[in-house]
PDB file of C-alpha atoms and ligand atoms in Angstrom:
ATOM      1  CA  MET A  82      15.091 -38.419  -0.520  1.00  0.00           C
ATOM      2  CA  SER A  83      11.277 -37.044   0.910  1.00  0.00           C
ATOM      3  CA  LEU A  84      10.721 -35.127   3.873  1.00  0.00           C
ATOM      4  CA  PRO A  85       9.969 -37.554   6.884  1.00  0.00           C
ATOM      5  CA  ILE A  86       7.500 -37.172   8.532  1.00  0.00           C
ATOM      6  CA  VAL A  87       6.057 -37.940  12.238  1.00  0.00           C
ATOM      7  CA  ARG A  88       2.707 -38.162  14.050  1.00  0.00           C
ATOM      8  CA  THR A  89       3.253 -38.860  17.402  1.00  0.00           C
ATOM      9  CA  VAL A  90       4.456 -36.476  20.309  1.00  0.00           C
ATOM     10  CA  ALA A  91       7.110 -39.379  21.316  1.00  0.00           C
ATOM     11  CA  ASP A  92       8.683 -38.986  17.826  1.00  0.00           C
ATOM     12  CA  LEU A  93       8.480 -35.635  17.131  1.00  0.00           C
ATOM     13  CA  ARG A  94      10.499 -34.748  20.941  1.00  0.00           C
ATOM     14  CA  ALA A  95      13.196 -37.492  19.215  1.00  0.00           C
ATOM     15  CA  GLN A  96      14.568 -35.599  16.603  1.00  0.00           C
ATOM     16  CA  VAL A  97      14.071 -32.648  18.100  1.00  0.00           C
ATOM     17  CA  GLY A  98      15.913 -33.232  20.896  1.00  0.00           C
ATOM     18  CA  ALA A  99      18.761 -35.178  18.722  1.00  0.00           C
ATOM     19  CA  TRP A 100      18.831 -32.182  16.708  1.00  0.00           C
ATOM     20  CA  ARG A 101      19.125 -30.265  20.020  1.00  0.00           C
ATOM     21  CA  ALA A 102      21.898 -32.235  21.145  1.00  0.00           C
ATOM     22  CA  GLU A 103      23.417 -31.490  18.422  1.00  0.00           C
ATOM     23  CA  GLY A 104      23.980 -27.853  18.775  1.00  0.00           C
ATOM     24  CA  ARG A 105      21.392 -26.720  15.697  1.00  0.00           C
ATOM     25  CA  ARG A 106      18.676 -24.384  16.419  1.00  0.00           C
ATOM     26  CA  VAL A 107      15.326 -25.364  15.515  1.00  0.00           C
ATOM     27  CA  GLY A 108      12.512 -23.533  14.220  1.00  0.00           C
ATOM     28  CA  PHE A 109       8.838 -24.547  13.432  1.00  0.00           C
ATOM     29  CA  VAL A 110       5.760 -23.578  11.693  1.00  0.00           C
ATOM     30  CA  PRO A 111       2.569 -24.883  12.915  1.00  0.00           C
ATOM     31  CA  THR A 112       0.053 -25.034  10.086  1.00  0.00           C
ATOM     32  CA  MET A 113      -3.567 -26.515   9.094  1.00  0.00           C
ATOM     33  CA  GLY A 114      -2.591 -27.562   5.623  1.00  0.00           C
ATOM     34  CA  ALA A 115      -3.387 -27.145   2.258  1.00  0.00           C
ATOM     35  CA  LEU A 116      -0.233 -25.190   2.378  1.00  0.00           C
ATOM     36  CA  HIS A 117       0.323 -21.582  -0.147  1.00  0.00           C
ATOM     37  CA  GLU A 118       2.692 -19.599  -0.556  1.00  0.00           C
ATOM     38  CA  GLY A 119       1.388 -17.125   2.802  1.00  0.00           C
ATOM     39  CA  HIS A 120       2.162 -20.394   4.662  1.00  0.00           C
ATOM     40  CA  LEU A 121       5.878 -20.797   2.688  1.00  0.00           C
ATOM     41  CA  SER A 122       7.145 -17.991   3.142  1.00  0.00           C
ATOM     42  CA  LEU A 123       6.655 -18.519   7.108  1.00  0.00           C
ATOM     43  CA  LEU A 124       8.905 -21.921   5.875  1.00  0.00           C
ATOM     44  CA  ARG A 125      11.892 -19.602   4.222  1.00  0.00           C
ATOM     45  CA  LEU A 126      11.570 -17.190   7.668  1.00  0.00           C
ATOM     46  CA  ALA A 127      12.020 -20.298   9.708  1.00  0.00           C
ATOM     47  CA  GLY A 128      14.946 -21.181   7.245  1.00  0.00           C
ATOM     48  CA  GLN A 129      16.918 -18.124   7.433  1.00  0.00           C
ATOM     49  CA  GLN A 130      16.540 -18.044  11.394  1.00  0.00           C
ATOM     50  CA  ALA A 131      16.900 -21.732  12.779  1.00  0.00           C
ATOM     51  CA  ASP A 132      19.550 -24.677  11.184  1.00  0.00           C
ATOM     52  CA  ARG A 133      16.247 -26.979  11.185  1.00  0.00           C
ATOM     53  CA  VAL A 134      12.222 -26.334  10.431  1.00  0.00           C
ATOM     54  CA  VAL A 135       9.666 -28.308  10.975  1.00  0.00           C
ATOM     55  CA  ALA A 136       6.682 -27.645  10.358  1.00  0.00           C
ATOM     56  CA  SER A 137       3.048 -29.369  11.849  1.00  0.00           C
ATOM     57  CA  VAL A 138       0.183 -29.836   9.546  1.00  0.00           C
ATOM     58  CA  PHE A 139      -2.537 -30.906  11.896  1.00  0.00           C
ATOM     59  CA  VAL A 140      -6.032 -29.027  11.315  1.00  0.00           C
ATOM     60  CA  ASN A 141      -7.342 -28.580  15.216  1.00  0.00           C
ATOM     61  CA  PRO A 142     -11.504 -29.306  16.181  1.00  0.00           C
ATOM     62  CA  THR A 143     -11.346 -27.551  18.725  1.00  0.00           C
ATOM     63  CA  GLN A 144     -10.591 -24.372  16.527  1.00  0.00           C
ATOM     64  CA  PHE A 145     -14.572 -25.255  14.722  1.00  0.00           C
ATOM     65  CA  GLY A 146     -17.606 -23.840  15.560  1.00  0.00           C
ATOM     66  CA  PRO A 147     -20.316 -26.628  15.368  1.00  0.00           C
ATOM     67  CA  ASN A 148     -21.634 -24.234  12.310  1.00  0.00           C
ATOM     68  CA  GLU A 149     -18.173 -24.562  10.650  1.00  0.00           C
ATOM     69  CA  ASP A 150     -16.242 -26.276   7.766  1.00  0.00           C
ATOM     70  CA  PHE A 151     -14.169 -28.946  10.156  1.00  0.00           C
ATOM     71  CA  GLU A 152     -15.247 -31.464   7.750  1.00  0.00           C
ATOM     72  CA  ALA A 153     -14.832 -29.261   4.482  1.00  0.00           C
ATOM     73  CA  TYR A 154     -11.331 -27.787   5.140  1.00  0.00           C
ATOM     74  CA  PRO A 155      -9.316 -29.304   2.441  1.00  0.00           C
ATOM     75  CA  ARG A 156      -6.678 -31.997   3.272  1.00  0.00           C
ATOM     76  CA  ASP A 157      -3.822 -32.973   0.982  1.00  0.00           C
ATOM     77  CA  GLU A 158      -0.947 -34.140   2.886  1.00  0.00           C
ATOM     78  CA  ALA A 159       0.369 -35.327  -0.266  1.00  0.00           C
ATOM     79  CA  ARG A 160       0.935 -32.200  -2.256  1.00  0.00           C
ATOM     80  CA  ASP A 161       2.147 -30.270   1.255  1.00  0.00           C
ATOM     81  CA  ALA A 162       4.856 -33.106   1.684  1.00  0.00           C
ATOM     82  CA  ALA A 163       6.372 -32.372  -1.301  1.00  0.00           C
ATOM     83  CA  LEU A 164       6.047 -28.092  -1.279  1.00  0.00           C
ATOM     84  CA  LEU A 165       7.594 -28.843   2.062  1.00  0.00           C
ATOM     85  CA  GLU A 166      10.218 -30.305   0.531  1.00  0.00           C
ATOM     86  CA  GLU A 167      10.265 -28.105  -1.322  1.00  0.00           C
ATOM     87  CA  VAL A 168      11.453 -25.751   0.969  1.00  0.00           C
ATOM     88  CA  GLY A 169      13.525 -26.961   2.451  1.00  0.00           C
ATOM     89  CA  CYS A 170      11.289 -28.267   5.907  1.00  0.00           C
ATOM     90  CA  ALA A 171      13.281 -31.504   7.609  1.00  0.00           C
ATOM     91  CA  LEU A 172      10.206 -32.378   9.093  1.00  0.00           C
ATOM     92  CA  LEU A 173       6.348 -32.730   9.144  1.00  0.00           C
ATOM     93  CA  TYR A 174       4.879 -33.401  12.588  1.00  0.00           C
ATOM     94  CA  ALA A 175       1.310 -35.274  11.346  1.00  0.00           C
ATOM     95  CA  PRO A 176      -0.703 -36.211  13.606  1.00  0.00           C
ATOM     96  CA  ALA A 177      -3.936 -37.852  14.845  1.00  0.00           C
ATOM     97  CA  VAL A 178      -6.563 -36.142  16.334  1.00  0.00           C
ATOM     98  CA  ALA A 179      -6.563 -39.069  18.715  1.00  0.00           C
ATOM     99  CA  GLU A 180      -1.923 -38.087  19.427  1.00  0.00           C
ATOM    100  CA  MET A 181      -3.234 -34.869  20.336  1.00  0.00           C
ATOM    101  CA  TYR A 182      -6.295 -35.610  22.162  1.00  0.00           C
ATOM    102  CA  PRO A 183      -6.365 -38.631  23.667  1.00  0.00           C
ATOM    103  CA  SER A 184      -9.803 -39.653  25.744  1.00  0.00           C
ATOM    104  CA  GLY A 185     -10.031 -37.786  29.173  1.00  0.00           C
ATOM    105  CA  ALA A 186      -8.331 -34.629  27.799  1.00  0.00           C
ATOM    106  CA  SER A 187      -9.769 -31.719  29.730  1.00  0.00           C
ATOM    107  CA  THR A 188      -7.254 -28.240  29.740  1.00  0.00           C
ATOM    108  CA  THR A 189      -8.319 -25.200  28.416  1.00  0.00           C
ATOM    109  CA  VAL A 190      -6.177 -22.785  27.618  1.00  0.00           C
ATOM    110  CA  THR A 191      -8.289 -20.296  27.638  1.00  0.00           C
ATOM    111  CA  VAL A 192      -6.484 -15.757  27.330  1.00  0.00           C
ATOM    112  CA  ALA A 193      -8.199 -13.068  28.331  1.00  0.00           C
ATOM    113  CA  GLY A 194      -8.277  -9.853  26.556  1.00  0.00           C
ATOM    114  CA  VAL A 195      -7.282  -9.645  23.250  1.00  0.00           C
ATOM    115  CA  SER A 196      -9.107 -13.181  22.050  1.00  0.00           C
ATOM    116  CA  GLU A 197     -12.673 -11.573  23.056  1.00  0.00           C
ATOM    117  CA  PRO A 198     -12.764  -9.397  21.292  1.00  0.00           C
ATOM    118  CA  LEU A 199     -13.474  -9.143  16.446  1.00  0.00           C
ATOM    119  CA  ASP A 200     -13.166 -13.307  16.278  1.00  0.00           C
ATOM    120  CA  GLY A 201     -13.052 -13.892  19.597  1.00  0.00           C
ATOM    121  CA  ALA A 202     -17.282 -12.530  19.409  1.00  0.00           C
ATOM    122  CA  ALA A 203     -17.687 -13.449  15.908  1.00  0.00           C
ATOM    123  CA  ARG A 204     -16.101 -17.790  17.640  1.00  0.00           C
ATOM    124  CA  PRO A 205     -17.421 -18.556  20.831  1.00  0.00           C
ATOM    125  CA  GLY A 206     -14.524 -21.054  21.561  1.00  0.00           C
ATOM    126  CA  HIS A 207     -12.147 -20.151  18.572  1.00  0.00           C
ATOM    127  CA  PHE A 208      -9.515 -18.290  20.290  1.00  0.00           C
ATOM    128  CA  ALA A 209      -9.407 -21.384  23.428  1.00  0.00           C
ATOM    129  CA  GLY A 210      -9.390 -23.775  20.858  1.00  0.00           C
ATOM    130  CA  VAL A 211      -6.389 -21.447  19.370  1.00  0.00           C
ATOM    131  CA  ALA A 212      -4.344 -21.196  21.959  1.00  0.00           C
ATOM    132  CA  THR A 213      -5.156 -25.150  23.749  1.00  0.00           C
ATOM    133  CA  VAL A 214      -3.594 -26.543  20.314  1.00  0.00           C
ATOM    134  CA  VAL A 215      -0.832 -23.807  19.768  1.00  0.00           C
ATOM    135  CA  THR A 216       0.239 -24.461  23.831  1.00  0.00           C
ATOM    136  CA  LYS A 217       0.827 -28.493  23.074  1.00  0.00           C
ATOM    137  CA  LEU A 218       1.770 -27.681  19.810  1.00  0.00           C
ATOM    138  CA  LEU A 219       4.738 -25.859  21.579  1.00  0.00           C
ATOM    139  CA  LEU A 220       5.554 -28.126  24.302  1.00  0.00           C
ATOM    140  CA  GLN A 221       5.377 -30.875  21.952  1.00  0.00           C
ATOM    141  CA  CYS A 222       8.343 -29.342  19.099  1.00  0.00           C
ATOM    142  CA  GLY A 223      10.139 -27.566  22.102  1.00  0.00           C
ATOM    143  CA  PRO A 224      11.229 -25.752  19.022  1.00  0.00           C
ATOM    144  CA  HIS A 225      13.907 -22.431  19.420  1.00  0.00           C
ATOM    145  CA  LEU A 226      11.159 -20.461  17.777  1.00  0.00           C
ATOM    146  CA  ALA A 227       7.682 -20.607  15.949  1.00  0.00           C
ATOM    147  CA  VAL A 228       6.793 -18.228  12.971  1.00  0.00           C
ATOM    148  CA  PHE A 229       3.298 -17.054  12.823  1.00  0.00           C
ATOM    149  CA  GLY A 230       1.776 -15.245   9.961  1.00  0.00           C
ATOM    150  CA  LYS A 231       0.140 -11.625  10.310  1.00  0.00           C
ATOM    151  CA  LYS A 232      -2.189 -12.861   8.050  1.00  0.00           C
ATOM    152  CA  ASP A 233      -4.520 -13.883  11.417  1.00  0.00           C
ATOM    153  CA  TYR A 234      -3.337 -10.715  13.739  1.00  0.00           C
ATOM    154  CA  GLN A 235      -5.596 -11.783  16.587  1.00  0.00           C
ATOM    155  CA  GLN A 236      -4.160 -14.806  16.900  1.00  0.00           C
ATOM    156  CA  LEU A 237      -0.754 -13.653  16.680  1.00  0.00           C
ATOM    157  CA  GLN A 238      -1.255 -11.621  19.446  1.00  0.00           C
ATOM    158  CA  VAL A 239      -3.346 -14.301  21.365  1.00  0.00           C
ATOM    159  CA  ILE A 240      -0.038 -16.445  20.892  1.00  0.00           C
ATOM    160  CA  ARG A 241       1.729 -13.995  22.056  1.00  0.00           C
ATOM    161  CA  ARG A 242       0.738 -13.475  25.030  1.00  0.00           C
ATOM    162  CA  LEU A 243       0.248 -16.961  26.303  1.00  0.00           C
ATOM    163  CA  VAL A 244       3.689 -18.047  24.858  1.00  0.00           C
ATOM    164  CA  ARG A 245       4.318 -14.799  28.259  1.00  0.00           C
ATOM    165  CA  ASP A 246       2.044 -15.180  30.671  1.00  0.00           C
ATOM    166  CA  LEU A 247       2.992 -19.221  30.210  1.00  0.00           C
ATOM    167  CA  ASP A 248       7.405 -18.223  30.474  1.00  0.00           C
ATOM    168  CA  ILE A 249       7.027 -20.764  27.243  1.00  0.00           C
ATOM    169  CA  PRO A 250      10.551 -20.898  26.783  1.00  0.00           C
ATOM    170  CA  VAL A 251      10.016 -19.867  22.346  1.00  0.00           C
ATOM    171  CA  GLU A 252      10.971 -17.114  20.307  1.00  0.00           C
ATOM    172  CA  ILE A 253       7.882 -16.155  18.171  1.00  0.00           C
ATOM    173  CA  LEU A 254       8.544 -14.459  14.948  1.00  0.00           C
ATOM    174  CA  ALA A 255       5.838 -12.673  12.555  1.00  0.00           C
ATOM    175  CA  GLY A 256       5.983 -13.266   8.681  1.00  0.00           C
ATOM    176  CA  PRO A 257       4.354  -9.853   6.723  1.00  0.00           C
ATOM    177  CA  ILE A 258       0.698 -11.125   4.575  1.00  0.00           C
ATOM    178  CA  VAL A 259       1.505 -13.066   1.731  1.00  0.00           C
ATOM    179  CA  ARG A 260      -1.310 -11.445  -1.008  1.00  0.00           C
ATOM    180  CA  ALA A 261      -2.314 -12.401  -4.626  1.00  0.00           C
ATOM    181  CA  GLU A 262      -1.681 -10.263  -6.988  1.00  0.00           C
ATOM    182  CA  ASP A 263      -5.422  -8.284  -6.927  1.00  0.00           C
ATOM    183  CA  GLY A 264      -4.448  -7.770  -2.621  1.00  0.00           C
ATOM    184  CA  LEU A 265      -6.903 -10.288  -2.203  1.00  0.00           C
ATOM    185  CA  ALA A 266      -4.236 -12.368   1.064  1.00  0.00           C
ATOM    186  CA  LEU A 267      -3.785 -15.506   0.116  1.00  0.00           C
ATOM    187  CA  SER A 268      -5.379 -18.551   2.084  1.00  0.00           C
ATOM    188  CA  SER A 269      -6.117 -22.403   2.238  1.00  0.00           C
ATOM    189  CA  ARG A 270     -10.130 -20.857   2.397  1.00  0.00           C
ATOM    190  CA  ASN A 271      -9.978 -19.478  -1.204  1.00  0.00           C
ATOM    191  CA  ALA A 272     -10.302 -21.869  -2.931  1.00  0.00           C
ATOM    192  CA  TYR A 273     -14.045 -22.328  -1.595  1.00  0.00           C
ATOM    193  CA  LEU A 274     -14.668 -19.008  -3.250  1.00  0.00           C
ATOM    194  CA  SER A 275     -16.755 -19.200  -7.103  1.00  0.00           C
ATOM    195  CA  PRO A 276     -15.296 -17.018 -10.154  1.00  0.00           C
ATOM    196  CA  ALA A 277     -17.568 -15.064  -9.203  1.00  0.00           C
ATOM    197  CA  GLU A 278     -17.490 -14.707  -5.880  1.00  0.00           C
ATOM    198  CA  ARG A 279     -13.024 -14.819  -5.977  1.00  0.00           C
ATOM    199  CA  GLU A 280     -13.477 -11.540  -8.313  1.00  0.00           C
ATOM    200  CA  ALA A 281     -15.211  -9.759  -5.359  1.00  0.00           C
ATOM    201  CA  ALA A 282     -12.764 -10.711  -3.092  1.00  0.00           C
ATOM    202  CA  PRO A 283      -9.562  -7.981  -3.195  1.00  0.00           C
ATOM    203  CA  ALA A 284     -13.000  -5.468  -2.094  1.00  0.00           C
ATOM    204  CA  LEU A 285     -12.307  -6.728   1.377  1.00  0.00           C
ATOM    205  CA  SER A 286      -8.076  -5.436   0.837  1.00  0.00           C
ATOM    206  CA  ARG A 287      -9.352  -2.412  -0.574  1.00  0.00           C
ATOM    207  CA  THR A 288     -11.815  -1.321   1.691  1.00  0.00           C
ATOM    208  CA  LEU A 289      -9.467  -1.602   4.764  1.00  0.00           C
ATOM    209  CA  ALA A 290      -7.013  -0.129   2.231  1.00  0.00           C
ATOM    210  CA  HIS A 291      -9.339   3.165   2.372  1.00  0.00           C
ATOM    211  CA  VAL A 292      -9.718   2.779   6.185  1.00  0.00           C
ATOM    212  CA  ALA A 293      -6.489   3.695   6.314  1.00  0.00           C
ATOM    213  CA  GLU A 294      -6.286   6.142   3.843  1.00  0.00           C
ATOM    214  CA  ARG A 295      -9.560   8.321   5.334  1.00  0.00           C
ATOM    215  CA  LEU A 296      -8.085   7.804   9.312  1.00  0.00           C
ATOM    216  CA  HIS A 297      -4.688   9.297   7.984  1.00  0.00           C
ATOM    217  CA  ALA A 298      -7.318  12.194   6.409  1.00  0.00           C
ATOM    218  CA  GLY A 299      -8.358  12.876   9.961  1.00  0.00           C
ATOM    219  CA  ALA A 300     -11.447  11.003   9.922  1.00  0.00           C
ATOM    220  CA  SER A 301     -12.956   9.769  12.849  1.00  0.00           C
ATOM    221  CA  ALA A 302     -12.208   5.599  13.561  1.00  0.00           C
ATOM    222  CA  GLU A 303     -16.449   5.329  14.020  1.00  0.00           C
ATOM    223  CA  ALA A 304     -16.973   6.887  10.362  1.00  0.00           C
ATOM    224  CA  ALA A 305     -14.299   5.140   8.365  1.00  0.00           C
ATOM    225  CA  GLU A 306     -15.657   1.678  10.195  1.00  0.00           C
ATOM    226  CA  ALA A 307     -19.533   2.640   8.966  1.00  0.00           C
ATOM    227  CA  GLU A 308     -18.407   3.696   5.203  1.00  0.00           C
ATOM    228  CA  ALA A 309     -16.258   0.218   5.217  1.00  0.00           C
ATOM    229  CA  VAL A 310     -19.195  -1.714   6.704  1.00  0.00           C
ATOM    230  CA  ALA A 311     -21.350  -0.146   3.457  1.00  0.00           C
ATOM    231  CA  ALA A 312     -18.838  -0.923   0.606  1.00  0.00           C
ATOM    232  CA  LEU A 313     -18.213  -4.223   2.057  1.00  0.00           C
ATOM    233  CA  LYS A 314     -22.225  -4.752   1.514  1.00  0.00           C
ATOM    234  CA  ALA A 315     -22.499  -3.073  -1.676  1.00  0.00           C
ATOM    235  CA  ALA A 316     -19.648  -5.530  -3.433  1.00  0.00           C
ATOM    236  CA  GLY A 317     -21.885  -8.136  -2.203  1.00  0.00           C
ATOM    237  CA  PHE A 318     -20.310  -9.617   0.832  1.00  0.00           C
ATOM    238  CA  ALA A 319     -23.274 -11.078   2.393  1.00  0.00           C
ATOM    239  CA  ARG A 320     -22.440 -10.945   6.069  1.00  0.00           C
ATOM    240  CA  ILE A 321     -19.914  -8.603   7.109  1.00  0.00           C
ATOM    241  CA  ASP A 322     -18.706 -10.099  11.231  1.00  0.00           C
ATOM    242  CA  TYR A 323     -16.843  -6.398  11.499  1.00  0.00           C
ATOM    243  CA  VAL A 324     -14.345  -3.585  10.139  1.00  0.00           C
ATOM    244  CA  GLU A 325     -12.942  -2.151  13.639  1.00  0.00           C
ATOM    245  CA  VAL A 326      -9.807  -0.392  13.948  1.00  0.00           C
ATOM    246  CA  ARG A 327      -7.828  -1.372  17.345  1.00  0.00           C
ATOM    247  CA  GLY A 328      -4.646  -0.915  18.850  1.00  0.00           C
ATOM    248  CA  ALA A 329      -2.157  -2.325  17.146  1.00  0.00           C
ATOM    249  CA  GLU A 330      -0.511  -4.537  20.585  1.00  0.00           C
ATOM    250  CA  ASP A 331      -3.302  -5.564  23.368  1.00  0.00           C
ATOM    251  CA  LEU A 332      -6.807  -4.700  20.542  1.00  0.00           C
ATOM    252  CA  ALA A 333      -8.203  -2.545  22.401  1.00  0.00           C
ATOM    253  CA  ARG A 334     -10.837   0.207  21.321  1.00  0.00           C
ATOM    254  CA  LEU A 335      -9.255   3.337  20.247  1.00  0.00           C
ATOM    255  CA  GLY A 336     -11.053   6.353  20.334  1.00  0.00           C
ATOM    256  CA  PRO A 337     -13.606   8.403  19.840  1.00  0.00           C
ATOM    257  CA  GLY A 338     -11.782  10.814  17.549  1.00  0.00           C
ATOM    258  CA  PRO A 339      -9.051  10.803  15.541  1.00  0.00           C
ATOM    259  CA  VAL A 340      -6.011   8.164  16.281  1.00  0.00           C
ATOM    260  CA  SER A 341      -2.843   9.006  16.986  1.00  0.00           C
ATOM    261  CA  ALA A 342      -1.974   5.684  18.477  1.00  0.00           C
ATOM    262  CA  PRO A 343       0.161   2.727  16.276  1.00  0.00           C
ATOM    263  CA  ALA A 344      -3.104   0.654  15.100  1.00  0.00           C
ATOM    264  CA  ARG A 345      -4.410  -2.057  13.409  1.00  0.00           C
ATOM    265  CA  VAL A 346      -7.397  -2.026  11.100  1.00  0.00           C
ATOM    266  CA  LEU A 347      -9.115  -6.173  10.736  1.00  0.00           C
ATOM    267  CA  GLY A 348     -11.830  -7.115   8.864  1.00  0.00           C
ATOM    268  CA  ALA A 349     -14.573 -10.010   8.444  1.00  0.00           C
ATOM    269  CA  ALA A 350     -16.772 -10.811   6.125  1.00  0.00           C
ATOM    270  CA  VAL A 351     -18.408 -13.462   4.254  1.00  0.00           C
ATOM    271  CA  LEU A 352     -18.705 -13.651   0.102  1.00  0.00           C
ATOM    272  CA  GLY A 353     -21.009 -17.016  -0.496  1.00  0.00           C
ATOM    273  CA  ARG A 354     -20.276 -19.905   2.137  1.00  0.00           C
ATOM    274  CA  THR A 355     -16.109 -18.351   2.743  1.00  0.00           C
ATOM    275  CA  ARG A 356     -15.636 -16.669   5.255  1.00  0.00           C
ATOM    276  CA  LEU A 357     -12.357 -14.097   5.321  1.00  0.00           C
ATOM    277  CA  ILE A 358     -10.331 -12.547   7.418  1.00  0.00           C
ATOM    278  CA  ASP A 359      -7.648  -9.578   6.412  1.00  0.00           C
ATOM    279  CA  ASN A 360      -5.670  -6.274   8.495  1.00  0.00           C
ATOM    280  CA  LEU A 361      -3.498  -3.770   7.797  1.00  0.00           C
ATOM    281  CA  ALA A 362      -1.346  -1.048   9.251  1.00  0.00           C
ATOM    282  CA  VAL A 363      -2.706   2.267  10.328  1.00  0.00           C
TER     283      VAL A 363
HETATM  284  P1  AMP B 621      -3.322 -22.010   8.130  1.00  0.00           P
HETATM  285  O1  AMP B 621      -2.993 -22.787   8.742  1.00  0.00           O
HETATM  286  O2  AMP B 621      -4.754 -20.862   8.238  1.00  0.00           O
HETATM  287  O3  AMP B 621      -4.034 -21.638  10.018  1.00  0.00           O
HETATM  288  O4  AMP B 621      -2.170 -21.040   8.709  1.00  0.00           O
HETATM  289  C1  AMP B 621      -1.111 -22.040   9.972  1.00  0.00           C
HETATM  290  C2  AMP B 621       0.124 -19.782   9.183  1.00  0.00           C
HETATM  291  O5  AMP B 621       0.333 -19.319   8.106  1.00  0.00           O
HETATM  292  C3  AMP B 621      -0.946 -18.998  10.566  1.00  0.00           C
HETATM  293  O6  AMP B 621       0.761 -18.348  11.181  1.00  0.00           O
HETATM  294  C4  AMP B 621      -1.120 -17.629   9.673  1.00  0.00           C
HETATM  295  O7  AMP B 621      -1.475 -16.826  10.294  1.00  0.00           O
HETATM  296  C5  AMP B 621      -0.182 -18.126   8.483  1.00  0.00           C
HETATM  297  N1  AMP B 621      -0.794 -17.860   7.184  1.00  0.00           N
HETATM  298  C6  AMP B 621      -2.114 -17.905   6.780  1.00  0.00           C
HETATM  299  N2  AMP B 621      -1.941 -17.115   5.135  1.00  0.00           N
HETATM  300  C7  AMP B 621      -1.421 -16.438   5.275  1.00  0.00           C
HETATM  301  C8  AMP B 621      -0.481 -15.185   4.247  1.00  0.00           C
HETATM  302  N3  AMP B 621      -1.903 -14.867   3.294  1.00  0.00           N
HETATM  303  N4  AMP B 621      -0.151 -14.602   4.864  1.00  0.00           N
HETATM  304  C9  AMP B 621       1.367 -15.014   5.563  1.00  0.00           C
HETATM  305  N5  AMP B 621       0.892 -16.007   6.449  1.00  0.00           N
HETATM  306  C10 AMP B 621      -0.218 -16.458   6.496  1.00  0.00           C
END
C-alpha cells in the first residue's frame, strides 16, 4: 500500500480529525522535501511520540529572497513519498502554492527579537516567511506535537516563540543535527556542492567546534569569532555571513569577555554558490 497524499487543507483536516476522534496522538514533521537522513530522523522521533505521523512537503516561496534558490530547489515527490513510507509516516501533505496562499492572502506572522539577528539580518524577510508558513501548517494540521531540527537552530527558537505567543496548542520537539561522517550537517542544499566544494564543506562544522573549544579554554567570544571567520576564509568560503556566539534560547549577544551562560555558536557561509549553515552547543 503506498503512502496516502493529500493536497488540500480540507482533506488534511478530515484525516487528522478522524485520527483524533479515535483517540490517536498525531505528530507532524514539516519539510521542504528532498528528504535526507536528517529529515527521516525527525520522522522517527515523531513516530516514537505519536500514533500517526504526518509529514508535509512544501517549498515555501515566501521564505526565499528574490535572488535565492526557490526555482532551483530540488523537488522529487515520488522519492520523498517512498522514503516517508519506509519510516512509517502515515500521511503526506503536499499542497500547491495556491492552496497555501490563495489570492488575496495578506496576513504575515513576524516574530520580533529572536528572528532579527543572524539569518534574520542576512536574509531579510526569511523568518517572516517561515513564521507565517509554520503557523499556517500547524493550524491546518492540528497535530498534538510537531518536530523540528536543531540544524535550523534559529528557526527552532522562532517557532517556539510563535507557538507560545499565539497560544497554538501543540508541543514542539527538537531533533539533534544529523551529520555526514566528516561532520558536514546534512542538508538538501548539499546537492549543489561540486566534489571540491563538498571536500571543503566540513570546515564549517570543524570551525564551529574550534570556537567551542576556545571558549572552554577561556577565550572571549569576540576573539574566537574572529579566528573562525579567518579560518573559513582560508578554507575557501567565498562569503562569511556570520560566526557568532549567542545565548542558547533568546539568541542575544553575550559578553564581552568569557562566556558563562548556556550558549550556542552559529555560523553561515557561502561555498561557491551554496549557502551553508550550522551550529553547536557551547
Ligand atoms: P527543510 O526541509 O530544510 O525545511 O527542513 C525540514 C526540517 O528538517 C527542519 O526542522 C530542519 O531543521 C530539519 N533538518 C534539516 N536538516 C537536518 C539535519 N541535518 N539534522 C536534523 N534535522 C534537520
